[in-house]
Short mmCIF file of C-alpha atoms in Angstrom, two decimals:
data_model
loop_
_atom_site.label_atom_id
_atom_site.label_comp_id
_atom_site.label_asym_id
_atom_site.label_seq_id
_atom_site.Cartn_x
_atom_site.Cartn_y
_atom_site.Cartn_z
CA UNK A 1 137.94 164.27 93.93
CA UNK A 2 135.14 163.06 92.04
CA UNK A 3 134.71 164.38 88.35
CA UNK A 4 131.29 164.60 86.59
CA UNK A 5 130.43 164.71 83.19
CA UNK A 6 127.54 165.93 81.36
CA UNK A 7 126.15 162.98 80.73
CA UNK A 8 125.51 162.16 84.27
CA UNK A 9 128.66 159.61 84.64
CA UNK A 10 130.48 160.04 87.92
CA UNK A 11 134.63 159.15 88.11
CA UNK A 12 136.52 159.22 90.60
CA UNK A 13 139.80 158.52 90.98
CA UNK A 14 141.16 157.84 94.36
CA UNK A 15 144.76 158.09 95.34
CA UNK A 16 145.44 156.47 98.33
CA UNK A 17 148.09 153.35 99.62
CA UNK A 18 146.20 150.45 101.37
CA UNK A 19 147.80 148.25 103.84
CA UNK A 20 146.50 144.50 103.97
CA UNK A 21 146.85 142.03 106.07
CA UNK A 22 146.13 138.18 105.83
CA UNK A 23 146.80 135.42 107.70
CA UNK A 24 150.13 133.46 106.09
CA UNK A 25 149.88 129.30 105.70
CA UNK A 26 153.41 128.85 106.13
CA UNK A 27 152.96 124.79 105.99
CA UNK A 28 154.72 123.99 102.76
CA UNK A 29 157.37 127.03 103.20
CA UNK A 30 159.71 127.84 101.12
CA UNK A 31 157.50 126.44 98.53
CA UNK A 32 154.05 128.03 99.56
CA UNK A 33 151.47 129.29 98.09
CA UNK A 34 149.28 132.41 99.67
CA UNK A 35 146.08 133.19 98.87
CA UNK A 36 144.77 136.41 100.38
CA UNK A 37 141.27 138.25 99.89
CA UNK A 38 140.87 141.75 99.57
CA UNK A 39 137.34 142.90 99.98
CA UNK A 40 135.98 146.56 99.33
CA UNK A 41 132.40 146.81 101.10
CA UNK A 42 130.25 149.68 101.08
CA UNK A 43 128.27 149.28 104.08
CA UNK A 44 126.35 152.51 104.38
CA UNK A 45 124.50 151.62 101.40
CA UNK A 46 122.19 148.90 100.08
CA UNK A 47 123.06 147.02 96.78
CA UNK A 48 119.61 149.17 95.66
CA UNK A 49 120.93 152.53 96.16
CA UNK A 50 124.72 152.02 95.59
CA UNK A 51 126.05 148.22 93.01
CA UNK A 52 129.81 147.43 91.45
CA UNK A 53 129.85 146.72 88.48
CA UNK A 54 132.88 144.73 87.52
CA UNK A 55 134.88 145.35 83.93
CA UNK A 56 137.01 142.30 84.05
CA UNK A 57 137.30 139.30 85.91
CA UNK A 58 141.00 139.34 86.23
CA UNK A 59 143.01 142.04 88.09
CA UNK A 60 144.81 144.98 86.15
CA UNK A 61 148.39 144.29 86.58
CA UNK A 62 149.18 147.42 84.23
CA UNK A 63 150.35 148.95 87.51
CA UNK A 64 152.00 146.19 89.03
CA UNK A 65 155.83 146.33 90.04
CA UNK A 66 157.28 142.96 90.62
CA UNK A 67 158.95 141.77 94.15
CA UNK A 68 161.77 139.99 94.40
CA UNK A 69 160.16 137.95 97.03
CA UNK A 70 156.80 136.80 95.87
CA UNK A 71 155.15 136.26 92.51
CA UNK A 72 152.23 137.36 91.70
CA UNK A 73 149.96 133.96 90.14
CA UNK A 74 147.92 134.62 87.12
CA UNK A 75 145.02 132.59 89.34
CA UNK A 76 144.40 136.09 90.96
CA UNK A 77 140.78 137.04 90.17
CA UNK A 78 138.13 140.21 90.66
CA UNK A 79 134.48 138.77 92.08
CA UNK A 80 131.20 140.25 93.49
CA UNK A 81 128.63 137.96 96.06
CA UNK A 82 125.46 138.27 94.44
CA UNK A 83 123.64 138.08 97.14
CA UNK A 84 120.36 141.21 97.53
CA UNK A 85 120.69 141.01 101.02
CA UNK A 86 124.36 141.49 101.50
CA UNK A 87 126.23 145.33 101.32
CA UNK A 88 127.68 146.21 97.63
CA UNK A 89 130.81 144.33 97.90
CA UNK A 90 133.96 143.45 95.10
CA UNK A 91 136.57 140.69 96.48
CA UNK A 92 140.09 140.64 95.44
CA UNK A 93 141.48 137.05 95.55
CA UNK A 94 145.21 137.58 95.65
CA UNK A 95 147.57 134.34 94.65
CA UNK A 96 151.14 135.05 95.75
CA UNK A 97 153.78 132.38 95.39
CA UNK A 98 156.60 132.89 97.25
CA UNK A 99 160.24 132.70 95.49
CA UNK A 100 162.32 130.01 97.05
CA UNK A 101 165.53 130.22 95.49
CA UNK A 102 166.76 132.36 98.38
CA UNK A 103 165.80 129.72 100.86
CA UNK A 104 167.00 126.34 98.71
CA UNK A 105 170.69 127.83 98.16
CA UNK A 106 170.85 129.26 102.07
CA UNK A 107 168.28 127.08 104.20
CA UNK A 108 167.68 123.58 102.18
CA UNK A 109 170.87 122.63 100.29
CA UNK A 110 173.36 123.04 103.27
CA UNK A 111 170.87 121.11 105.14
CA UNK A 112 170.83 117.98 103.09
CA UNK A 113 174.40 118.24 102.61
CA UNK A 114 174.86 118.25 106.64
CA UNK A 115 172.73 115.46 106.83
CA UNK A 116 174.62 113.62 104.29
CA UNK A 117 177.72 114.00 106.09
CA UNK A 118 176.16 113.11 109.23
CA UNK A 119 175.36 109.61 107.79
CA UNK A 120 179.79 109.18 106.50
CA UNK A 121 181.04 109.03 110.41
CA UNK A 122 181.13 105.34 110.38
CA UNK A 123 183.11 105.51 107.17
CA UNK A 124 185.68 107.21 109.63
CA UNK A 125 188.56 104.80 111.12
CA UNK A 126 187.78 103.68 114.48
CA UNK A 127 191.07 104.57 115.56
CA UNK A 128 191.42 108.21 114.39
CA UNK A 129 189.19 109.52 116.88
CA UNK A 130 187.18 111.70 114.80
CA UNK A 131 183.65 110.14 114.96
CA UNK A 132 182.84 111.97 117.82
CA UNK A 133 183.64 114.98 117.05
CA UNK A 134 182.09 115.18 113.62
CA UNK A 135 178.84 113.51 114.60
CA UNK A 136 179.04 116.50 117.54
CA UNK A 137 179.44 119.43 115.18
CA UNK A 138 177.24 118.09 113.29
CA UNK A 139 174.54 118.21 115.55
CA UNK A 140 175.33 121.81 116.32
CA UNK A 141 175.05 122.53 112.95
CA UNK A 142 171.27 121.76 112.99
CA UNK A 143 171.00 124.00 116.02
CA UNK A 144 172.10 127.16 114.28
CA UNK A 145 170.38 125.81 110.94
CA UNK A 146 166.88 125.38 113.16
CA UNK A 147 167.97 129.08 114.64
CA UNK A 148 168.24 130.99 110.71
CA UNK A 149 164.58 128.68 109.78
CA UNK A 150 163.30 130.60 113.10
CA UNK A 151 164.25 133.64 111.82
CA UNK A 152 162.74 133.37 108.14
CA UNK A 153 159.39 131.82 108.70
CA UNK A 154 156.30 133.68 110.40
CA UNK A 155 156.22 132.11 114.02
CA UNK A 156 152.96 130.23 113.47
CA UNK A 157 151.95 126.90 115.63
CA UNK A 158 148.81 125.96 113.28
CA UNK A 159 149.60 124.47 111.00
CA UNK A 160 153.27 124.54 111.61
CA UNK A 161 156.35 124.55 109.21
CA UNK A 162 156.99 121.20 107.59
CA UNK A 163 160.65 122.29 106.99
CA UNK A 164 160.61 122.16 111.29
CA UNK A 165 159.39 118.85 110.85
CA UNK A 166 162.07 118.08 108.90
CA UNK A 167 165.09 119.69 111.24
CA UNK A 168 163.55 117.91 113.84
CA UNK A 169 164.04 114.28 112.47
CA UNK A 170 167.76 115.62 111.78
CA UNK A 171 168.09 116.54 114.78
CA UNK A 172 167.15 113.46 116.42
CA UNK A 173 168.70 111.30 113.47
CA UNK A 174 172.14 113.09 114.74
CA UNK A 175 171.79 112.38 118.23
CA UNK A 176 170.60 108.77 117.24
CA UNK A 177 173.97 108.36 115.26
CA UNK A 178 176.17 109.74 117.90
CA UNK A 179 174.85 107.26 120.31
CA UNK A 180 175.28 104.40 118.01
CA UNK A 181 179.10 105.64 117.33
CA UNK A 182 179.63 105.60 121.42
CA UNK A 183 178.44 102.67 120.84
CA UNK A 184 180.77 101.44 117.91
CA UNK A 185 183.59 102.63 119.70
CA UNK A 186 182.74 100.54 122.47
CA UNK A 187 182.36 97.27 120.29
CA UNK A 188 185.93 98.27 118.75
CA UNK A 189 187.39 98.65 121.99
CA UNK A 190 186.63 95.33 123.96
CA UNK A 191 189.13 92.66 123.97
CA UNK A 192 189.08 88.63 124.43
CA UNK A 193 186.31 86.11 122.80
CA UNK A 194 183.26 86.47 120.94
CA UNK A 195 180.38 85.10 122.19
CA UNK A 196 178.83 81.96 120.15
CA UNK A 197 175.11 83.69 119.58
CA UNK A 198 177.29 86.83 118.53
CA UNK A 199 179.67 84.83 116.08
CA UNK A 200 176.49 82.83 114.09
CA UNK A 201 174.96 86.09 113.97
CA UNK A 202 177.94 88.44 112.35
CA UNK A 203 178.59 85.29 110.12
CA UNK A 204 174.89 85.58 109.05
CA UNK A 205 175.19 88.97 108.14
CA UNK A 206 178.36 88.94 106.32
CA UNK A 207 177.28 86.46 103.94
CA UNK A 208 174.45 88.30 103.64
CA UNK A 209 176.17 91.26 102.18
CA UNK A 210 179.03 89.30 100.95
CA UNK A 211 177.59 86.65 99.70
CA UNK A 212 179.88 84.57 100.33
CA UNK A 213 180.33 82.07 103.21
CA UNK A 214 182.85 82.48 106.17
CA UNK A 215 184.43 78.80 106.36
CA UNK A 216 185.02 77.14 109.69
CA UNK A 217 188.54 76.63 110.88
CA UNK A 218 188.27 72.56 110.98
CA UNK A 219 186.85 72.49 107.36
CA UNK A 220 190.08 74.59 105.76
CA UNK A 221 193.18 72.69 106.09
CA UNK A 222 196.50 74.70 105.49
CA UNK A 223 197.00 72.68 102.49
CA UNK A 224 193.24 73.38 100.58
CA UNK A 225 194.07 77.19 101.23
CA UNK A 226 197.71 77.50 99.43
CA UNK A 227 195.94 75.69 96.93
CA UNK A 228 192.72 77.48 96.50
CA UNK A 229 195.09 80.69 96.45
CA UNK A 230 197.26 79.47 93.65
CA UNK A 231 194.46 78.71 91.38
CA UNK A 232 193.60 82.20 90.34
CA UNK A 233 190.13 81.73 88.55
CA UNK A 234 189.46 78.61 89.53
CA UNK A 235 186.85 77.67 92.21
CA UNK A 236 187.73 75.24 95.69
CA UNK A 237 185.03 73.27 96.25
CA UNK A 238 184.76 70.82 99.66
CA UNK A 239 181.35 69.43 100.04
CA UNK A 240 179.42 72.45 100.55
CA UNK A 241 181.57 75.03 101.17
CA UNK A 242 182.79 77.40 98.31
CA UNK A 243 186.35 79.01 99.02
CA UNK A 244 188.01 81.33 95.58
CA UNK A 245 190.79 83.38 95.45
CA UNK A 246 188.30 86.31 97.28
CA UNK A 247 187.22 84.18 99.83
CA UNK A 248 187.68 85.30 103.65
CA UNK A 249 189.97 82.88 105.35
CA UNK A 250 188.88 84.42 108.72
CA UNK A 251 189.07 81.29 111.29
CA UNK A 252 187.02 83.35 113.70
CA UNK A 253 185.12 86.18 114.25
CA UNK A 254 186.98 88.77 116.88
CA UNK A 255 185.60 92.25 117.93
CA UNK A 256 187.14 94.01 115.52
CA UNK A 257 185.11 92.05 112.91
CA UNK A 258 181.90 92.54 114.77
CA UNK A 259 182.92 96.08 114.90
CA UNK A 260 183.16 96.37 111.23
CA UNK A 261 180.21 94.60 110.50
CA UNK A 262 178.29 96.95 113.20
CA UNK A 263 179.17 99.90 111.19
CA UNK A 264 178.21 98.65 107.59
CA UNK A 265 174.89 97.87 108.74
CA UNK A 266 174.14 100.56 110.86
CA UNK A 267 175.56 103.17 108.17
CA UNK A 268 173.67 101.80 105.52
CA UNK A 269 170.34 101.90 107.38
CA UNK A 270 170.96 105.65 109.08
CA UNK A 271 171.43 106.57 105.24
CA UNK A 272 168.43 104.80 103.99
CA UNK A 273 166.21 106.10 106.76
CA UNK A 274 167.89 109.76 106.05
CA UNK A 275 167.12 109.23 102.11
CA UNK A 276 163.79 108.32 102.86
CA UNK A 277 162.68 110.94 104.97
CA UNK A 278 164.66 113.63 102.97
CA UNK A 279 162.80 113.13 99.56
CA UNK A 280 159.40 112.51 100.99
CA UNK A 281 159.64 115.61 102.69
CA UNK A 282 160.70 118.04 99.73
CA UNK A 283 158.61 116.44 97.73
CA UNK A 284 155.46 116.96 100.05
CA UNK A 285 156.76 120.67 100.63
CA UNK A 286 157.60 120.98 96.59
CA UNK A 287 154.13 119.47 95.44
CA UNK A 288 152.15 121.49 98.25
CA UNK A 289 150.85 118.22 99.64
CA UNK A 290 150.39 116.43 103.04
CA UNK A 291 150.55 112.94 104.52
#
């Protein structure tokens, strides 16, 4: 109730737990920021008859008890409109930043890591069989992942979740690399000759990453090779074709070479594509930026 004093002052003290709601930005989650706006409006009077006067700018945490969930931002500030037409008002601007150490060590970590793995499957042996079924879990993985993210972040279609952005380019990066391993097992599995086109091509690219050339078969004689081999550091050189102790004596290019070659390339650019994506993403979500 209110007290009054002699001297005409007026306190009162009410005691009284107020539920707020606000409308969540859950964009940059688990790294988001919240700003909500609390506003106490006395609409029965006019600023004439009834004004705030406000004793500090900033908010009197003196009463505050912490959350394990969100932090409360020292940008959190106490304003009135000054505006004679509008109702006596005061406006709370809350800044809450959410803790995301919870959501890093369960959500983000065991993603990256999945997606890590998911670019390794054409380090695999063609022959044990296991591509498949790794690329497959997997994939499943980021279906049960994409079900916990569903269950952790406010259901909200704008602006939506970048982290769902995110699980969404996993998801289709998995089912990208499990139709390129069909595909690899496919290449390893055919028998008889290489096309031409096919041979020039995998000879490009492994002296691209080589670099090193793959020497014809009429060029090498039996005799150059035992002696480029028993000259350890020493250079062959026939016109303009370099063969060393390392060189690749390969006389022609089967399927299991083209099948080897497939997976180094493709490997290398699922994993670039993956890195990419990954820290341009967490750093957007981190920094509390867009595109």
């Amino acid at each position: 109730m209110p007290r009054l004093y002699s001297n005409g002052t007026v306190v009162w003290s009410p005691g009284s737990v107020l539920k707020v709601s606000c409308t969540v930005d859950v964009t940059y989650f688990p790294f988001d920021k919240q700003i909500c706006t609390i506003t106490f409006t006395a609409w029965p009077y006019e600023r004439s008859e009834v004004d705030f006067e406000l004793l500090s700018s900033s908010l009197d945490t003196s009463y505050y008890s912490t959350n394990t969930q969100w932090l409360l931002s020292t940008d959190t500030n106490v304003w009135k409109l000054n505006f004679p037409a509008a109702p006596p008002s005061v406006y709370i601007d809350l800044v809450l930043l959410r803790q995301p150490q919870f959501y890093v060590i369960y959500i983000i970590v065991p993603l990256v890591v999945l997606g890590g793995v998911n670019n390794l499957v054409f380090l695999l042996p063609d022959t044990s069989g296991e591509r498949m079924s790794v690329a497959i879990t997997v994939f499943l993985s980021f279906i049960v992942f994409l079900q916990m993210i569903n269950a952790n972040v406010p259901e909200s279609s704008s602006p939506m979740a970048f982290i769902y952005y995110y699980v969404l380019f996993l998801l289709v990066h998995s089912s990208f690399t499990l139709f390129l391993c069909i595909l690899s097992l496919r290449i390893h599995g055919q028998r008889g000759t290489v096309p031409g086109q096919l041979q020039s091509v995998i000879r490009f690219v492994r002296c691209g990453f080589a670099k090193r050339k793959i020497a014809p078969k009429q060029q090498i004689t039996s005799d150059k090779k035992q002696e480029a081999m028993e000259q350890n550091d020493t250079d062959y050189v026939s016109g303009e074709e370099t063969v060393g102790v390392g060189a690749d004596y390969q006389t022609e290019i089967t399927w299991k070479v083209v099948g080897d070659t497939y997976d180094h390339v493709v490997g290398m650019a699922l994993f670039l594509v993956y890195f990419i994506m990954t820290v341009v993403g967490f750093v957007q979500m981190y920094l509390n930026v867009g595109l």
